[in-house]
Amino acid sequence: MCGIVGYIGEKKAAPILLDGLSKLEYRGYDSAGIATIENGELSIEKCKGRLQNLCDKIQNGEALQGKIGIGHTRWATHGAPSDLNSHPHKCSQSLFTVVHNGIIENYLPLKEELTVHKHVPFVSETDTEVIAHLLSYYYNGNVLETIQRVINAVEGSFALGILCRDTPNTLYAVKKDSPLIVGKGNGENFIASDIPALLNYTKDFYLVDDGDIVMLKKDSLFFFDRKLHPLKKEPFVVDWDYSQAEKGGYAHFMLKEIHEQQKAVNDTVSERIGEEDIVFEDFHYGEDELKALHSIRIVACGSAYHVGVIGKYVIEKLARIPVEVDVASEFRYKNPILQKDVMYIMISQSGETADSLAAMREIRKQGYKVLAVVNVLGSSIAREADSVIYTHAGPEIAVATTKAFSAQLAVMDMLALKIAHVKETITKDAYKEALMTLRNIPARIETVVSNADKVKKLASRLKNVGSVFFIGRDIDYAVCLEGSLKLKEISYIHSEAYAAGELKHGTISLIEEGVVVVAIVTQPHVREKVISNIKEVKTRGAFVFAVANEGDEEIRDIVDFVYYIPKTNPVYTPSLSVLPLQVFAYCVAKEKGCDIDKPRNLAKSVTVE
Ligand code: M6R
């Protein structure tokens, strides 16, 4: 979703803003713009399309003067992608200029009021423009008080970068429910939506909390709460550099991240799995509490939701307690019935997904604690949760998640085992063996990923198909959900995931000559059943690509293409079976020439609902 960058310092702002925006491209956007102030003169340049269009228009920033500025990549919500709707937006007198990430829910009544009573002419269809005009309307000579008044008047979510022509040596920022960080440099300071935007300039960051207002000068930073009381904030140091967020020789971030899965899972499990036990750092559940759990409720969106569905199978199998999994956007509005002795888990890579954040707040509002499984350090969900298990996947840039997904799976596996151990639903020996299996998963991931090239040929053959169905039973079905999402989000091929036994109840009518079916066959207790389902679709002309356990030679004779994964305890196969599906989606999208890392209409971090 929209990306924000702001700069104040001794250097020319525009090239720094463009560079920062380029590091936020992964978030998804459809237009870009920047604004700077020089000698009291405001300059705004913005245009629809790729950031490169803007760079070309202003000679990579050289054409724009000024040592203070704000920049933005827009992901359209209110008004189509266009030059006019692009940010920054300014008030009529060019006094205030803003960039915004989020949605102003009451922008229409505010716009009407400003239009009818104050004769403000609006030039865009955006909700953001209202903020620029409101700032100007409320302005009393004190910018902080003006911002305070504006944030009290608007409803919704926002991270704002603000310039005021009256105070050309000060940059302002404020946030609520949309991500924003502050970077502290030497004689220069920054704001951004995300850390990678600023890693070329600083490693020292401050988190901005909801309602905080920030005043940045080139040599100093001031934080205030909503009542304008000064706040004391401690910076934190990031221990990774931008090279970790660069492609490092790979054609795409997604491919690089597919190859980083062994490390992501290893970093997530190795410190936590000991000889005898699994230890999570920020985990506030005592043994008695775990013993008393009568169910678990997992809430998430997209791929993180799929991790929840796989987690349900794993936890129910190992710990023998029922697990319910909810899509966050549904959960938050259904007046959920919550109970005690239930563990509430949120799963989110970004930790900023608007629906997940709202769902978590609902749970906490009802008085229940939340355990968050999050990748991004210091993100909103991580900060507000009662306990956090971080996935150590490192920065994930491609919109289609791969390594964070695998790291989340590893956390679910560890959690299931820990609860099973405490509840004594598995024997001590089985527990020890499982710990060993989990420790070995990263090596097996590496084996699968390094062989996954075999899928390439298949991808080139199947790139023009119209529809792909993913089928499987039990935990394999849960993996199908993810395989199907991966394929459709980056290759734009229609695909659906079905519990193989459900096909006969309607969907099989769509199977005809040339339709592709991807079948996962790793669960011994339902293997024969899936084989029957495969035969049913083969008879009707489907081309079948199977993912099966090494040694299952019979499958080879039944299907058109088989990808073997190393045999492991069936509960843990999702960590392996998902890998060829990720590579398949990647290769098909590549064959089709799709924009793999930034698929159309999608954003990495969905910070609006
Ligand atoms: O950051 P989150 O894990 O909360 O994001 C949830 C979904 O938006 C995300 O998993 C999305 O479905 C991915 N594009 C899938 O690849």
Short mmCIF file of N, CA and C in Angstrom, two decimals, residues 71-173:
data_model
loop_
_atom_site.label_atom_id
_atom_site.label_comp_id
_atom_site.label_asym_id
_atom_site.label_seq_id
_atom_site.Cartn_x
_atom_site.Cartn_y
_atom_site.Cartn_z
N GLY A 71 7.81 12.48 0.03
CA GLY A 71 7.57 11.69 -1.18
C GLY A 71 6.55 10.60 -0.91
N HIS A 72 5.97 10.08 -2.00
CA HIS A 72 4.84 9.16 -1.82
C HIS A 72 4.70 8.22 -3.01
N THR A 73 4.42 6.96 -2.74
CA THR A 73 3.93 6.06 -3.78
C THR A 73 2.50 5.75 -3.41
N ARG A 74 1.58 5.92 -4.38
CA ARG A 74 0.14 5.81 -4.08
C ARG A 74 -0.42 4.49 -4.56
N TRP A 75 -1.22 3.86 -3.73
CA TRP A 75 -2.00 2.69 -4.12
C TRP A 75 -3.45 3.15 -4.04
N ALA A 76 -4.06 3.33 -5.22
CA ALA A 76 -5.34 4.04 -5.30
C ALA A 76 -6.44 3.42 -4.44
N THR A 77 -7.10 4.25 -3.66
CA THR A 77 -8.33 3.83 -2.97
C THR A 77 -9.46 4.78 -3.38
N HIS A 78 -9.27 6.08 -3.23
CA HIS A 78 -10.30 7.06 -3.56
C HIS A 78 -9.87 7.80 -4.83
N GLY A 79 -10.48 7.41 -5.94
CA GLY A 79 -10.11 8.03 -7.22
C GLY A 79 -9.09 7.16 -7.95
N ALA A 80 -9.27 7.05 -9.26
CA ALA A 80 -8.41 6.19 -10.08
C ALA A 80 -6.96 6.68 -10.05
N PRO A 81 -6.02 5.80 -10.42
CA PRO A 81 -4.63 6.26 -10.54
C PRO A 81 -4.56 7.34 -11.62
N SER A 82 -4.07 8.52 -11.27
CA SER A 82 -3.94 9.60 -12.26
C SER A 82 -2.95 10.62 -11.71
N ASP A 83 -2.47 11.49 -12.58
CA ASP A 83 -1.53 12.52 -12.11
C ASP A 83 -2.18 13.37 -11.02
N LEU A 84 -3.45 13.72 -11.24
CA LEU A 84 -4.13 14.61 -10.29
C LEU A 84 -4.35 13.97 -8.93
N ASN A 85 -4.69 12.69 -8.95
CA ASN A 85 -4.96 12.01 -7.67
C ASN A 85 -3.68 11.60 -6.94
N SER A 86 -2.54 11.64 -7.65
CA SER A 86 -1.28 11.27 -6.99
C SER A 86 -0.98 12.24 -5.85
N HIS A 87 -0.24 11.77 -4.87
CA HIS A 87 0.21 12.65 -3.78
C HIS A 87 1.56 13.23 -4.19
N PRO A 88 2.03 14.26 -3.58
CA PRO A 88 1.47 15.06 -2.49
C PRO A 88 0.27 15.90 -2.93
N HIS A 89 -0.55 16.25 -1.91
CA HIS A 89 -1.67 17.16 -2.13
C HIS A 89 -1.43 18.42 -1.30
N LYS A 90 -1.93 19.54 -1.82
CA LYS A 90 -1.70 20.80 -1.09
C LYS A 90 -3.01 21.57 -0.96
N CYS A 91 -2.98 22.54 -0.03
CA CYS A 91 -4.16 23.40 0.11
C CYS A 91 -4.09 24.49 -0.97
N SER A 92 -5.16 25.24 -1.10
CA SER A 92 -5.22 26.21 -2.20
C SER A 92 -4.12 27.27 -2.13
N GLN A 93 -3.73 27.65 -0.92
CA GLN A 93 -2.69 28.70 -0.80
C GLN A 93 -1.28 28.11 -0.84
N SER A 94 -1.16 26.83 -1.08
CA SER A 94 0.14 26.12 -1.08
C SER A 94 0.85 26.25 0.26
N LEU A 95 0.06 26.44 1.33
CA LEU A 95 0.67 26.61 2.65
C LEU A 95 1.02 25.24 3.24
N PHE A 96 0.10 24.29 3.11
CA PHE A 96 0.33 22.94 3.63
C PHE A 96 0.36 21.93 2.48
N THR A 97 1.30 21.00 2.58
CA THR A 97 1.40 19.93 1.59
C THR A 97 1.50 18.61 2.36
N VAL A 98 0.76 17.61 1.91
CA VAL A 98 0.76 16.35 2.67
C VAL A 98 0.93 15.13 1.76
N VAL A 99 1.51 14.08 2.36
CA VAL A 99 1.44 12.73 1.79
C VAL A 99 0.77 11.87 2.84
N HIS A 100 0.03 10.87 2.40
CA HIS A 100 -0.85 10.15 3.32
C HIS A 100 -0.90 8.67 2.97
N ASN A 101 -0.82 7.83 3.96
CA ASN A 101 -1.11 6.41 3.80
C ASN A 101 -2.25 6.09 4.75
N GLY A 102 -3.34 5.50 4.22
CA GLY A 102 -4.49 5.18 5.07
C GLY A 102 -5.76 5.63 4.39
N ILE A 103 -6.83 5.66 5.15
CA ILE A 103 -8.12 6.09 4.58
C ILE A 103 -8.81 7.02 5.56
N ILE A 104 -9.23 8.18 5.09
CA ILE A 104 -10.00 9.09 5.93
C ILE A 104 -11.47 8.77 5.70
N GLU A 105 -12.07 8.14 6.69
CA GLU A 105 -13.43 7.62 6.49
C GLU A 105 -14.48 8.72 6.40
N ASN A 106 -14.28 9.82 7.13
CA ASN A 106 -15.29 10.89 7.09
C ASN A 106 -14.89 12.01 6.12
N TYR A 107 -14.16 11.65 5.06
CA TYR A 107 -13.68 12.71 4.16
C TYR A 107 -14.82 13.40 3.42
N LEU A 108 -15.91 12.65 3.16
CA LEU A 108 -17.00 13.26 2.40
C LEU A 108 -17.69 14.39 3.16
N PRO A 109 -18.14 14.15 4.42
CA PRO A 109 -18.73 15.28 5.15
C PRO A 109 -17.75 16.43 5.35
N LEU A 110 -16.46 16.09 5.57
CA LEU A 110 -15.47 17.16 5.75
C LEU A 110 -15.32 17.95 4.44
N LYS A 111 -15.32 17.22 3.34
CA LYS A 111 -15.15 17.86 2.02
C LYS A 111 -16.34 18.77 1.73
N GLU A 112 -17.52 18.24 2.08
CA GLU A 112 -18.73 19.01 1.82
C GLU A 112 -18.71 20.31 2.63
N GLU A 113 -18.32 20.15 3.90
CA GLU A 113 -18.28 21.33 4.78
C GLU A 113 -17.29 22.36 4.22
N LEU A 114 -16.12 21.87 3.84
CA LEU A 114 -15.10 22.79 3.32
C LEU A 114 -15.54 23.42 2.00
N THR A 115 -16.24 22.66 1.18
CA THR A 115 -16.65 23.16 -0.13
C THR A 115 -17.78 24.19 0.01
N VAL A 116 -18.82 23.80 0.77
CA VAL A 116 -20.01 24.65 0.85
C VAL A 116 -19.73 25.91 1.66
N HIS A 117 -19.13 25.69 2.84
CA HIS A 117 -19.00 26.85 3.74
C HIS A 117 -17.72 27.66 3.53
N LYS A 118 -16.67 27.00 3.11
CA LYS A 118 -15.39 27.73 3.04
C LYS A 118 -14.95 27.97 1.59
N HIS A 119 -15.78 27.50 0.65
CA HIS A 119 -15.49 27.71 -0.77
C HIS A 119 -14.13 27.16 -1.18
N VAL A 120 -13.81 26.00 -0.62
CA VAL A 120 -12.52 25.40 -0.97
C VAL A 120 -12.69 24.62 -2.28
N PRO A 121 -11.86 24.90 -3.27
CA PRO A 121 -11.95 24.13 -4.52
C PRO A 121 -11.07 22.87 -4.43
N PHE A 122 -11.68 21.72 -4.64
CA PHE A 122 -10.91 20.47 -4.62
C PHE A 122 -10.48 20.12 -6.04
N VAL A 123 -9.25 19.66 -6.18
CA VAL A 123 -8.79 19.34 -7.53
C VAL A 123 -8.67 17.84 -7.77
N SER A 124 -8.73 17.06 -6.68
CA SER A 124 -8.60 15.60 -6.85
C SER A 124 -9.82 14.90 -6.28
N GLU A 125 -9.87 13.58 -6.49
CA GLU A 125 -10.98 12.80 -5.92
C GLU A 125 -10.55 12.15 -4.60
N THR A 126 -9.39 12.48 -4.11
CA THR A 126 -8.85 11.72 -2.98
C THR A 126 -9.42 12.18 -1.64
N ASP A 127 -9.32 11.29 -0.67
CA ASP A 127 -9.65 11.65 0.71
C ASP A 127 -8.54 12.51 1.31
N THR A 128 -7.34 12.32 0.79
CA THR A 128 -6.16 13.00 1.35
C THR A 128 -6.22 14.51 1.20
N GLU A 129 -6.74 14.96 0.07
CA GLU A 129 -6.74 16.40 -0.19
C GLU A 129 -7.47 17.16 0.91
N VAL A 130 -8.46 16.48 1.51
CA VAL A 130 -9.22 17.10 2.60
C VAL A 130 -8.28 17.52 3.74
N ILE A 131 -7.27 16.68 3.97
CA ILE A 131 -6.36 16.97 5.10
C ILE A 131 -5.59 18.25 4.83
N ALA A 132 -5.11 18.40 3.59
CA ALA A 132 -4.33 19.60 3.27
C ALA A 132 -5.19 20.85 3.49
N HIS A 133 -6.46 20.78 3.04
CA HIS A 133 -7.34 21.95 3.19
C HIS A 133 -7.72 22.18 4.65
N LEU A 134 -7.92 21.07 5.37
CA LEU A 134 -8.27 21.23 6.79
C LEU A 134 -7.15 21.89 7.57
N LEU A 135 -5.91 21.48 7.25
CA LEU A 135 -4.74 22.07 7.94
C LEU A 135 -4.75 23.58 7.73
N SER A 136 -5.00 23.95 6.49
CA SER A 136 -4.97 25.37 6.16
C SER A 136 -6.14 26.10 6.85
N TYR A 137 -7.28 25.43 6.89
CA TYR A 137 -8.48 26.02 7.48
C TYR A 137 -8.32 26.24 8.99
N TYR A 138 -7.69 25.25 9.65
CA TYR A 138 -7.53 25.34 11.11
C TYR A 138 -6.29 26.13 11.53
N TYR A 139 -5.46 26.50 10.59
CA TYR A 139 -4.15 27.06 10.93
C TYR A 139 -4.26 28.33 11.77
N ASN A 140 -3.56 28.32 12.93
CA ASN A 140 -3.60 29.48 13.82
C ASN A 140 -2.20 30.04 14.03
N GLY A 141 -1.28 29.66 13.14
CA GLY A 141 0.11 30.11 13.30
C GLY A 141 0.96 29.10 14.03
N ASN A 142 0.32 28.10 14.66
CA ASN A 142 1.08 27.07 15.38
C ASN A 142 0.79 25.72 14.70
N VAL A 143 1.80 25.18 14.01
CA VAL A 143 1.57 23.99 13.18
C VAL A 143 1.19 22.78 14.04
N LEU A 144 1.86 22.63 15.19
CA LEU A 144 1.56 21.46 16.03
C LEU A 144 0.10 21.48 16.49
N GLU A 145 -0.35 22.63 16.94
CA GLU A 145 -1.76 22.73 17.38
C GLU A 145 -2.71 22.48 16.21
N THR A 146 -2.30 22.92 15.04
CA THR A 146 -3.15 22.72 13.85
C THR A 146 -3.26 21.24 13.51
N ILE A 147 -2.11 20.57 13.57
CA ILE A 147 -2.13 19.12 13.28
C ILE A 147 -3.00 18.40 14.32
N GLN A 148 -2.84 18.81 15.58
CA GLN A 148 -3.64 18.20 16.65
C GLN A 148 -5.13 18.35 16.35
N ARG A 149 -5.51 19.52 15.91
CA ARG A 149 -6.92 19.76 15.62
C ARG A 149 -7.41 18.90 14.44
N VAL A 150 -6.54 18.79 13.45
CA VAL A 150 -6.93 17.99 12.28
C VAL A 150 -7.10 16.53 12.67
N ILE A 151 -6.17 15.99 13.45
CA ILE A 151 -6.29 14.55 13.75
C ILE A 151 -7.48 14.28 14.68
N ASN A 152 -7.90 15.30 15.39
CA ASN A 152 -9.12 15.12 16.19
C ASN A 152 -10.37 15.16 15.32
N ALA A 153 -10.25 15.79 14.16
CA ALA A 153 -11.44 15.94 13.29
C ALA A 153 -11.61 14.77 12.33
N VAL A 154 -10.50 14.12 11.97
CA VAL A 154 -10.62 13.06 10.96
C VAL A 154 -10.84 11.70 11.62
N GLU A 155 -11.58 10.83 10.91
CA GLU A 155 -11.78 9.46 11.36
C GLU A 155 -11.14 8.55 10.34
N GLY A 156 -10.58 7.45 10.82
CA GLY A 156 -9.98 6.49 9.90
C GLY A 156 -8.53 6.24 10.25
N SER A 157 -7.75 5.91 9.24
CA SER A 157 -6.35 5.57 9.48
C SER A 157 -5.46 6.53 8.70
N PHE A 158 -4.33 6.84 9.29
CA PHE A 158 -3.43 7.75 8.56
C PHE A 158 -2.00 7.65 9.08
N ALA A 159 -1.06 7.75 8.13
CA ALA A 159 0.32 8.13 8.44
C ALA A 159 0.52 9.31 7.52
N LEU A 160 0.94 10.43 8.10
CA LEU A 160 1.03 11.66 7.29
C LEU A 160 2.43 12.26 7.38
N GLY A 161 2.92 12.71 6.24
CA GLY A 161 4.10 13.55 6.21
C GLY A 161 3.61 14.93 5.81
N ILE A 162 4.02 15.96 6.56
CA ILE A 162 3.43 17.29 6.34
C ILE A 162 4.53 18.35 6.20
N LEU A 163 4.37 19.20 5.18
CA LEU A 163 5.23 20.37 5.03
C LEU A 163 4.38 21.62 5.22
N CYS A 164 4.94 22.63 5.90
CA CYS A 164 4.26 23.92 6.01
C CYS A 164 5.22 24.99 5.49
N ARG A 165 4.75 25.76 4.53
CA ARG A 165 5.65 26.75 3.91
C ARG A 165 6.12 27.81 4.91
N ASP A 166 5.32 28.03 5.99
CA ASP A 166 5.71 29.01 7.01
C ASP A 166 6.88 28.52 7.86
N THR A 167 7.08 27.21 7.94
CA THR A 167 8.17 26.65 8.76
C THR A 167 9.04 25.76 7.88
N PRO A 168 9.80 26.37 6.97
CA PRO A 168 10.51 25.59 5.95
C PRO A 168 11.67 24.77 6.49
N ASN A 169 11.97 24.93 7.80
CA ASN A 169 13.06 24.13 8.38
C ASN A 169 12.52 23.03 9.28
N THR A 170 11.27 22.69 9.11
CA THR A 170 10.65 21.66 9.95
C THR A 170 9.77 20.75 9.11
N LEU A 171 9.94 19.45 9.39
CA LEU A 171 9.09 18.44 8.75
C LEU A 171 8.20 17.87 9.85
N TYR A 172 6.94 17.59 9.54
CA TYR A 172 6.03 17.06 10.56
C TYR A 172 5.50 15.70 10.12
N ALA A 173 5.17 14.88 11.11
CA ALA A 173 4.58 13.58 10.80
C ALA A 173 3.65 13.18 11.94
#
